[in-house]
XYZ file of C-alpha atoms in Angstrom:
535
model
C -49.653 5.845 0.438
C -50.133 2.977 -2.420
C -48.899 -0.518 -2.493
C -47.031 0.582 -5.753
C -45.022 3.145 -3.843
C -43.713 0.362 -1.511
C -43.001 -2.042 -4.086
C -40.897 0.831 -5.919
C -39.172 1.375 -2.615
C -38.258 -2.434 -2.498
C -37.106 -2.464 -5.933
C -34.628 0.474 -5.416
C -33.170 -1.455 -2.373
C -33.572 -4.883 -3.126
C -29.739 -5.376 -3.742
C -28.791 -3.530 -0.600
C -26.861 -5.123 1.982
C -28.868 -4.747 5.452
C -25.505 -4.388 7.500
C -24.837 -1.566 5.427
C -27.864 0.474 7.148
C -25.570 0.061 10.481
C -23.567 2.779 9.298
C -25.846 4.594 11.055
C -24.832 4.312 14.703
C -28.353 5.018 15.931
C -29.758 2.357 13.391
C -30.754 -0.136 16.262
C -32.402 2.102 18.525
C -34.411 4.082 15.694
C -35.778 0.471 14.574
C -36.851 -0.654 17.903
C -39.744 0.055 20.045
C -40.417 -0.880 23.548
C -43.326 -1.653 25.897
C -42.291 -1.599 29.437
C -39.317 -3.961 29.664
C -39.934 -5.669 26.396
C -38.191 -4.596 23.322
C -38.992 -5.269 19.731
C -36.135 -4.863 17.530
C -36.472 -4.948 13.612
C -33.505 -3.474 12.872
C -31.921 -6.371 10.932
C -34.749 -5.845 8.265
C -34.102 -3.966 4.821
C -36.674 -1.375 6.268
C -35.311 2.106 6.195
C -36.908 5.432 7.122
C -38.679 5.774 3.910
C -40.087 2.583 3.954
C -41.305 2.523 7.512
C -42.822 6.123 7.025
C -44.796 4.564 3.777
C -45.752 1.364 5.851
C -47.056 3.597 8.728
C -49.012 5.418 6.049
C -50.213 2.075 4.555
C -51.795 1.304 7.891
C -53.253 4.799 8.595
C -54.823 4.673 4.908
C -56.474 1.121 5.833
C -58.083 2.697 8.682
C -56.418 0.746 11.284
C -57.083 2.973 14.080
C -60.904 3.286 13.299
C -61.029 -0.459 12.664
C -59.278 -1.115 16.068
C -61.784 1.335 17.731
C -64.624 -0.589 16.127
C -63.370 -4.017 17.430
C -62.898 -2.967 21.044
C -66.153 -1.057 21.272
C -68.094 -4.036 20.188
C -68.993 -3.270 16.533
C -69.617 -6.521 14.421
C -66.534 -6.464 12.647
C -66.908 -10.144 11.731
C -69.116 -9.327 8.907
C -69.578 -12.689 7.315
C -71.092 -14.061 10.455
C -72.557 -10.750 11.820
C -70.709 -10.997 15.206
C -68.382 -8.549 17.225
C -65.098 -9.870 18.132
C -64.422 -9.259 21.608
C -61.821 -11.598 23.036
C -60.557 -8.588 24.742
C -63.563 -8.288 26.881
C -62.424 -11.603 28.666
C -59.136 -10.000 29.864
C -60.539 -6.223 30.563
C -60.217 -6.522 34.386
C -60.572 -2.846 34.403
C -64.417 -3.732 33.861
C -64.607 -0.720 31.271
C -68.224 -1.016 30.020
C -68.387 -2.617 26.764
C -71.703 -3.016 24.722
C -73.071 -5.613 22.309
C -76.495 -4.887 20.834
C -77.178 -2.150 23.723
C -75.913 -4.612 26.573
C -72.869 -4.326 28.730
C -71.162 -7.583 28.353
C -68.875 -7.135 31.265
C -70.738 -7.950 34.084
C -71.656 -11.525 32.782
C -67.934 -11.947 31.791
C -66.357 -10.779 35.350
C -69.307 -13.357 36.966
C -67.975 -16.296 34.593
C -64.300 -15.529 35.393
C -65.334 -15.633 39.321
C -67.295 -19.131 38.954
C -63.969 -20.247 37.027
C -61.880 -19.259 40.124
C -64.108 -20.735 42.669
C -64.163 -24.124 40.726
C -60.586 -24.139 40.185
C -59.663 -23.467 43.694
C -61.857 -26.126 44.635
C -60.251 -28.553 42.500
C -56.967 -27.402 43.486
C -57.735 -27.585 47.352
C -59.292 -30.977 47.174
C -62.750 -29.592 48.182
C -64.080 -30.909 44.646
C -63.395 -34.474 44.850
C -63.652 -37.561 42.367
C -65.174 -41.028 43.499
C -61.806 -41.950 44.849
C -60.759 -38.803 46.507
C -58.837 -35.430 45.616
C -58.474 -35.079 41.775
C -54.905 -35.850 40.821
C -55.264 -35.358 37.010
C -57.371 -33.189 34.631
C -57.897 -34.150 31.166
C -58.945 -31.634 28.796
C -60.644 -32.828 25.690
C -60.913 -30.166 22.766
C -59.442 -29.282 19.335
C -58.219 -26.254 17.542
C -58.605 -23.290 19.519
C -59.963 -25.331 22.422
C -56.624 -27.090 22.756
C -53.802 -25.545 21.218
C -53.729 -22.347 23.505
C -54.277 -24.053 26.873
C -51.663 -26.548 25.906
C -49.367 -23.799 24.903
C -50.053 -21.881 28.111
C -49.757 -25.150 30.446
C -46.215 -25.496 29.041
C -45.250 -21.905 29.000
C -46.409 -21.346 32.778
C -44.834 -24.843 34.110
C -43.005 -23.044 37.045
C -46.135 -21.870 38.187
C -48.121 -25.079 38.345
C -49.022 -26.069 41.903
C -52.311 -27.748 41.061
C -53.176 -31.567 39.630
C -51.369 -32.800 36.377
C -52.694 -31.510 33.137
C -53.203 -33.794 30.185
C -54.714 -32.747 26.745
C -56.672 -34.674 24.067
C -57.513 -33.241 20.532
C -56.848 -35.782 17.591
C -59.989 -38.046 17.051
C -57.079 -40.712 16.234
C -57.919 -43.209 19.316
C -54.352 -43.570 19.984
C -54.448 -40.230 21.465
C -56.910 -40.660 24.011
C -55.935 -44.130 24.519
C -52.289 -43.046 25.603
C -53.291 -40.096 27.881
C -56.031 -42.403 29.700
C -54.070 -45.470 30.081
C -52.020 -44.317 33.105
C -54.622 -42.561 34.904
C -57.156 -43.562 37.821
C -60.846 -42.692 36.621
C -61.589 -42.214 40.225
C -59.260 -39.198 40.868
C -59.468 -37.489 37.087
C -61.645 -34.603 36.235
C -62.433 -34.386 32.706
C -63.268 -31.104 30.991
C -64.862 -31.131 27.700
C -64.178 -27.846 25.695
C -66.788 -27.232 22.803
C -68.894 -24.022 22.639
C -71.262 -25.756 20.858
C -70.946 -29.290 22.554
C -71.216 -30.769 19.114
C -67.703 -30.734 17.778
C -67.372 -34.379 16.271
C -63.798 -34.884 17.228
C -64.259 -33.392 20.735
C -67.537 -35.168 21.391
C -66.470 -38.632 20.257
C -63.223 -38.309 22.182
C -65.546 -37.157 25.458
C -67.779 -40.411 24.975
C -64.736 -42.465 25.148
C -63.644 -40.756 28.323
C -67.057 -41.308 29.636
C -67.037 -45.082 29.077
C -63.520 -45.435 30.201
C -64.373 -43.699 33.579
C -68.055 -45.537 33.775
C -65.958 -48.695 34.009
C -65.226 -47.780 37.657
C -66.982 -44.735 38.587
C -70.651 -45.122 39.339
C -71.798 -41.701 37.826
C -69.049 -40.627 35.503
C -70.766 -37.190 34.677
C -69.966 -36.071 38.066
C -66.448 -35.774 37.255
C -67.045 -34.089 33.989
C -67.177 -30.209 33.418
C -68.130 -28.503 30.372
C -66.527 -25.330 28.634
C -69.682 -24.881 26.302
C -72.274 -22.380 25.836
C -75.190 -25.172 25.046
C -76.445 -26.010 28.442
C -79.251 -28.116 26.868
C -76.632 -30.731 25.549
C -74.447 -30.452 28.378
C -77.315 -31.188 30.562
C -78.579 -34.081 28.488
C -74.752 -35.373 28.940
C -75.413 -35.346 32.649
C -72.966 -32.395 33.603
C -74.330 -30.199 36.415
C -74.974 -26.504 35.281
C -72.508 -25.416 37.997
C -70.081 -26.924 36.150
C -70.724 -25.634 32.776
C -68.776 -22.536 31.697
C -69.917 -20.718 28.762
C -68.852 -17.527 26.469
C -70.757 -16.053 23.615
C -70.242 -16.064 20.029
C -68.371 -13.022 19.786
C -65.305 -15.036 21.087
C -63.489 -17.040 18.351
C -62.136 -20.267 18.916
C -58.629 -19.374 18.340
C -58.944 -16.391 20.567
C -60.630 -17.941 23.565
C -57.897 -18.885 25.960
C -58.542 -15.788 27.815
C -62.190 -17.240 29.273
C -63.374 -20.601 30.106
C -61.433 -22.461 27.485
C -58.323 -21.412 29.855
C -59.905 -23.211 32.731
C -57.579 -26.085 32.674
C -54.466 -23.605 33.042
C -56.197 -21.710 36.065
C -56.618 -25.149 37.596
C -52.829 -25.629 36.992
C -51.485 -22.410 38.287
C -54.366 -20.822 40.345
C -56.751 -18.069 39.946
C -54.269 -15.264 40.807
C -51.610 -16.199 38.284
C -54.223 -16.730 35.459
C -55.315 -13.209 36.479
C -51.861 -11.992 35.980
C -51.862 -13.363 32.711
C -55.078 -11.438 31.713
C -53.677 -8.538 32.969
C -50.967 -8.886 30.852
C -53.060 -9.082 27.964
C -54.828 -6.046 29.070
C -51.672 -3.936 29.557
C -50.912 -5.013 25.758
C -54.598 -4.071 24.968
C -53.987 -0.322 26.341
C -50.534 0.116 24.438
C -52.200 -1.159 21.079
C -55.022 1.426 21.775
C -52.952 4.301 23.192
C -49.531 4.384 21.365
C -49.182 5.892 18.124
C -48.815 3.638 15.029
C -45.117 4.127 14.596
C -43.909 3.358 17.997
C -46.889 0.508 18.539
C -45.514 -3.099 18.908
C -48.595 -4.752 17.208
C -48.426 -2.325 14.444
C -44.794 -2.527 13.894
C -44.867 -6.441 14.122
C -47.403 -6.340 11.683
C -45.851 -3.953 9.294
C -42.635 -6.200 9.098
C -44.940 -8.891 8.088
C -46.432 -7.014 5.682
C -43.192 -5.952 4.105
C -41.187 -9.352 3.933
C -44.744 -11.234 2.573
C -46.720 -8.946 0.309
C -43.774 -6.360 -0.689
C -40.453 -8.709 -0.630
C -42.368 -11.749 -1.713
C -41.322 -13.997 1.383
C -44.178 -16.255 1.491
C -43.161 -18.035 4.857
C -42.098 -16.720 8.335
C -40.249 -18.728 11.107
C -40.929 -17.990 14.763
C -37.990 -19.071 16.686
C -38.579 -18.687 20.689
C -35.333 -19.395 22.555
C -37.512 -20.566 25.320
C -38.047 -24.342 25.770
C -41.571 -23.676 27.501
C -42.878 -21.973 24.454
C -42.574 -25.157 22.342
C -45.989 -24.875 21.176
C -46.049 -21.444 20.530
C -45.145 -21.698 16.842
C -48.070 -24.440 16.455
C -50.449 -21.835 18.217
C -49.313 -18.948 15.932
C -49.814 -21.270 12.915
C -53.364 -21.402 13.834
C -53.739 -17.978 14.876
C -52.092 -16.255 11.876
C -53.105 -19.192 9.057
C -56.471 -19.639 10.041
C -57.348 -15.699 10.663
C -55.638 -14.451 7.362
C -55.439 -17.519 4.983
C -58.359 -15.972 2.814
C -58.512 -15.420 -0.634
C -61.332 -13.011 -0.829
C -61.442 -9.336 0.620
C -64.130 -7.861 2.945
C -66.361 -7.388 0.037
C -66.279 -10.822 -1.269
C -64.009 -10.009 -4.208
C -60.616 -11.828 -4.885
C -58.023 -10.276 -3.224
C -55.303 -8.367 -5.442
C -52.392 -9.476 -3.393
C -51.033 -12.710 -1.476
C -52.755 -13.111 2.014
C -51.062 -14.634 5.013
C -47.914 -16.237 5.073
C -46.893 -19.954 6.104
C -45.903 -19.849 9.648
C -43.914 -22.371 11.434
C -40.954 -22.703 13.716
C -39.260 -24.605 16.698
C -37.589 -23.498 19.996
C -34.249 -22.704 19.891
C -31.549 -24.281 20.196
C -33.302 -27.396 18.974
C -34.127 -25.594 15.582
C -30.237 -24.953 14.982
C -29.618 -28.611 14.764
C -32.827 -29.189 12.321
C -33.868 -26.639 9.726
C -31.626 -23.638 10.334
C -29.139 -25.169 7.662
C -32.068 -24.219 5.092
C -32.485 -21.021 6.608
C -28.750 -20.040 6.536
C -27.855 -21.731 3.198
C -31.176 -22.160 1.325
C -32.090 -20.742 -2.033
C -35.168 -19.073 -0.271
C -34.885 -16.172 2.188
C -37.185 -17.146 5.347
C -37.785 -14.059 7.496
C -37.167 -15.129 11.058
C -38.851 -13.764 14.373
C -36.523 -14.541 17.630
C -37.445 -14.252 20.998
C -35.775 -14.686 24.272
C -36.001 -13.856 27.886
C -33.372 -11.946 29.723
C -33.533 -14.299 32.652
C -34.696 -17.732 33.076
C -36.548 -19.525 36.069
C -33.523 -21.499 37.331
C -30.966 -19.525 39.002
C -28.797 -22.514 39.670
C -28.633 -22.978 35.684
C -27.856 -19.519 34.674
C -24.847 -20.318 32.835
C -27.058 -22.404 30.501
C -29.372 -19.575 29.994
C -26.412 -17.286 29.331
C -25.548 -19.881 26.589
C -29.340 -19.825 25.296
C -29.040 -16.007 24.935
C -25.691 -16.210 23.234
C -26.964 -18.708 20.774
C -30.124 -16.640 19.806
C -28.308 -13.462 19.477
C -25.508 -15.132 17.272
C -28.301 -16.700 14.960
C -29.587 -13.400 14.260
C -26.194 -11.864 13.541
C -25.197 -14.416 11.395
C -28.517 -14.251 9.184
C -27.357 -10.694 8.776
C -23.563 -10.671 8.303
C -23.325 -14.128 6.476
C -19.711 -15.308 5.499
C -18.215 -14.274 1.909
C -16.365 -16.494 -0.361
C -13.086 -14.775 0.409
C -13.463 -15.434 4.273
C -14.406 -19.040 3.609
C -11.199 -19.390 1.432
C -9.108 -17.899 3.952
C -10.426 -20.371 6.734
C -10.045 -23.670 4.586
C -6.493 -22.491 3.524
C -5.539 -22.221 6.989
C -6.498 -25.927 6.950
C -3.907 -26.633 4.152
C -6.182 -27.085 1.312
C -5.119 -25.784 -2.085
C -6.274 -25.295 -5.618
C -9.446 -26.642 -7.041
C -10.210 -28.395 -3.692
C -9.579 -25.466 -1.818
C -12.063 -23.249 -3.945
C -14.874 -26.452 -3.826
C -14.708 -26.534 -0.257
C -14.729 -22.961 0.663
C -17.890 -22.492 -1.552
C -19.616 -24.967 0.638
C -19.012 -22.842 3.689
C -20.289 -19.472 1.984
C -23.202 -18.002 3.763
C -25.066 -15.347 1.676
C -26.208 -13.624 4.878
C -28.495 -10.540 4.477
C -31.433 -12.291 5.699
C -33.846 -10.211 7.858
C -34.739 -11.079 11.297
C -36.553 -9.508 14.310
C -36.049 -10.007 18.085
C -38.214 -9.837 20.503
C -36.697 -9.675 24.353
C -38.598 -9.867 27.381
C -37.304 -9.858 31.114
C -38.606 -13.255 32.024
C -41.524 -15.438 31.159
C -44.095 -14.792 33.783
C -47.929 -15.068 33.476
C -47.929 -11.312 32.876
C -45.384 -11.442 30.294
C -46.869 -14.404 28.580
C -50.285 -12.676 28.468
C -48.348 -9.573 26.843
C -46.678 -12.056 24.218
C -50.034 -13.421 23.310
C -51.986 -10.281 22.954
C -49.075 -8.772 20.974
C -49.326 -11.343 18.167
C -53.262 -11.454 18.223
C -53.346 -7.883 17.431
C -50.561 -8.172 14.793
C -52.617 -10.731 12.975
C -55.377 -8.122 13.269
C -53.441 -5.220 11.878
C -52.214 -7.513 8.901
C -55.650 -8.325 8.154
C -57.259 -4.884 8.293
C -54.397 -3.853 5.665
C -54.935 -6.628 3.729
C -58.787 -5.983 3.568
C -59.996 -9.327 4.795
C -61.985 -10.806 7.479
C -59.269 -12.275 9.943
C -62.255 -13.664 12.102
C -64.133 -16.267 10.289
C -62.885 -19.640 9.077
C -65.098 -21.141 6.184
C -61.805 -23.186 5.033
C -62.319 -25.406 7.709
C -66.242 -26.252 6.863
C -65.821 -28.136 3.662
C -63.509 -31.066 4.848
C -65.853 -31.629 7.744
C -68.935 -31.900 5.707
C -67.257 -34.309 3.201
C -65.826 -36.477 6.292
C -69.259 -36.806 7.463
C -70.692 -38.036 4.191
C -67.526 -40.473 3.665
C -67.872 -42.137 6.986
C -70.644 -44.551 5.784
C -68.276 -45.296 2.665
C -65.544 -46.023 4.803
C -67.817 -48.655 6.792
C -69.361 -50.114 3.825
C -72.912 -48.642 4.307
C -72.772 -46.722 1.002
C -71.315 -47.544 -2.434
C -69.889 -43.993 -2.464
C -71.865 -43.110 -5.740
C -70.587 -39.757 -6.906
C -67.169 -39.991 -5.338
C -63.928 -39.581 -7.329
C -62.101 -42.704 -8.483
C -59.180 -41.684 -6.318
C -61.117 -41.308 -3.168
C -63.046 -44.692 -3.635
C -59.798 -46.426 -4.409
C -58.316 -45.406 -1.221
C -61.356 -46.407 0.662
C -61.463 -49.960 -0.805
C -57.576 -50.315 -0.213
C -57.931 -49.151 3.415
C -61.119 -51.648 3.775
C -59.028 -54.410 2.272
C -56.161 -53.854 4.972
C -58.525 -53.674 7.773
C -60.060 -57.066 6.940
């Protein structure tokens, strides 16, 4: 199956109303897939049986199944860095042997998980103390994958928190760490420094600030630090006891690292048992991804819908819209997961891609987004595919009536995108308000909704640790499948390097230690203006 075939199918049906596909009473059932109690409905898209078959064949022709096997068995599919891709091993609670360079990695993974559990429980129980007593607050310092995942998970699993308060610092902007540390007690604060290499400049700058803050009150601040790092030499030089250092291998990418030591702050918040439930959810989705045929496979179907909308229909952006306030940071997490993974311009062989790579990903929880950007989604000139998600049940039984309203809003938005409102319908509405003539037509046109805008909906029972793990693993595998189909490497991120290098070179220019020879006029002009304003 060729890309041309898919483009031809799209061209032949581009003007079709999605709503017309529901003349088939079994449309919703046929274009949905289940995993346990989780339902993925993609029937409100213009994908028909012929297009779906073609998309599945595209995935099969791209060797998605073979690449999937290669990933799970430890082959070095991250070819530009010569690494395996085994974040899935971190949630392999079955301890199925996984080999990298002839060594089974699972004993070390499980040993680290056990160590994390012991440390987390010692903090939670008060056995591990600060100079002023039991730990009341934990500050996690990281950036990128060392921050976005744990921040998102901490918010998502709020009903399960029964440990110390969690705080996160990522931005090198001093305002971030200043605002976080200001209300805390240094004598009862634990600081986690999350950096695999222990050299990330933003993270280490913030760590030094936190250490100095704590050192004003605490005699040995390093005794209240732990490290999520694999560089024992540098963590030792920082004064952190090796027992409080939790490392992970280079086959765990930053944006996929929440399942291991980077998830330690989450484990401290919810406890080892609920953290393991989160891992179990991810493992369950792994098994579904590996065992279920492509045409019934949730990650594959989610990826194929994404390919259809972006590469075939030309919709360059997608909105992720969780109707779950506790998934507040999921859109931001998926921005990194998808845009850092598949925001590439060359294929695995180093040649220019023949088509667009990953889309722009953005979003906000409903119903907040309805009062912000849904105007553009419904009536704007660009079509933005929407990915709704909603739980059947909330965590607050006494507020069940509010959850009912939330669910109704979610389903209503996808229906509105599908149906729209015609000029005739809008005219009838405004005529009933007493308008006539040209003013009736003018006002009616403002109230027309074109509709025929695609959306998917993911429904899950309740946002438990296990379900949360399933959702995150679902999106991880979706990104993998899209990357394989596009023929790119989803597991490197060279695009973040150039800016880092230039920032290091610009630092002495900003401080006046260098004249900035070789820099462009705009950059030098900006530096001079900033220095002038700063005195």
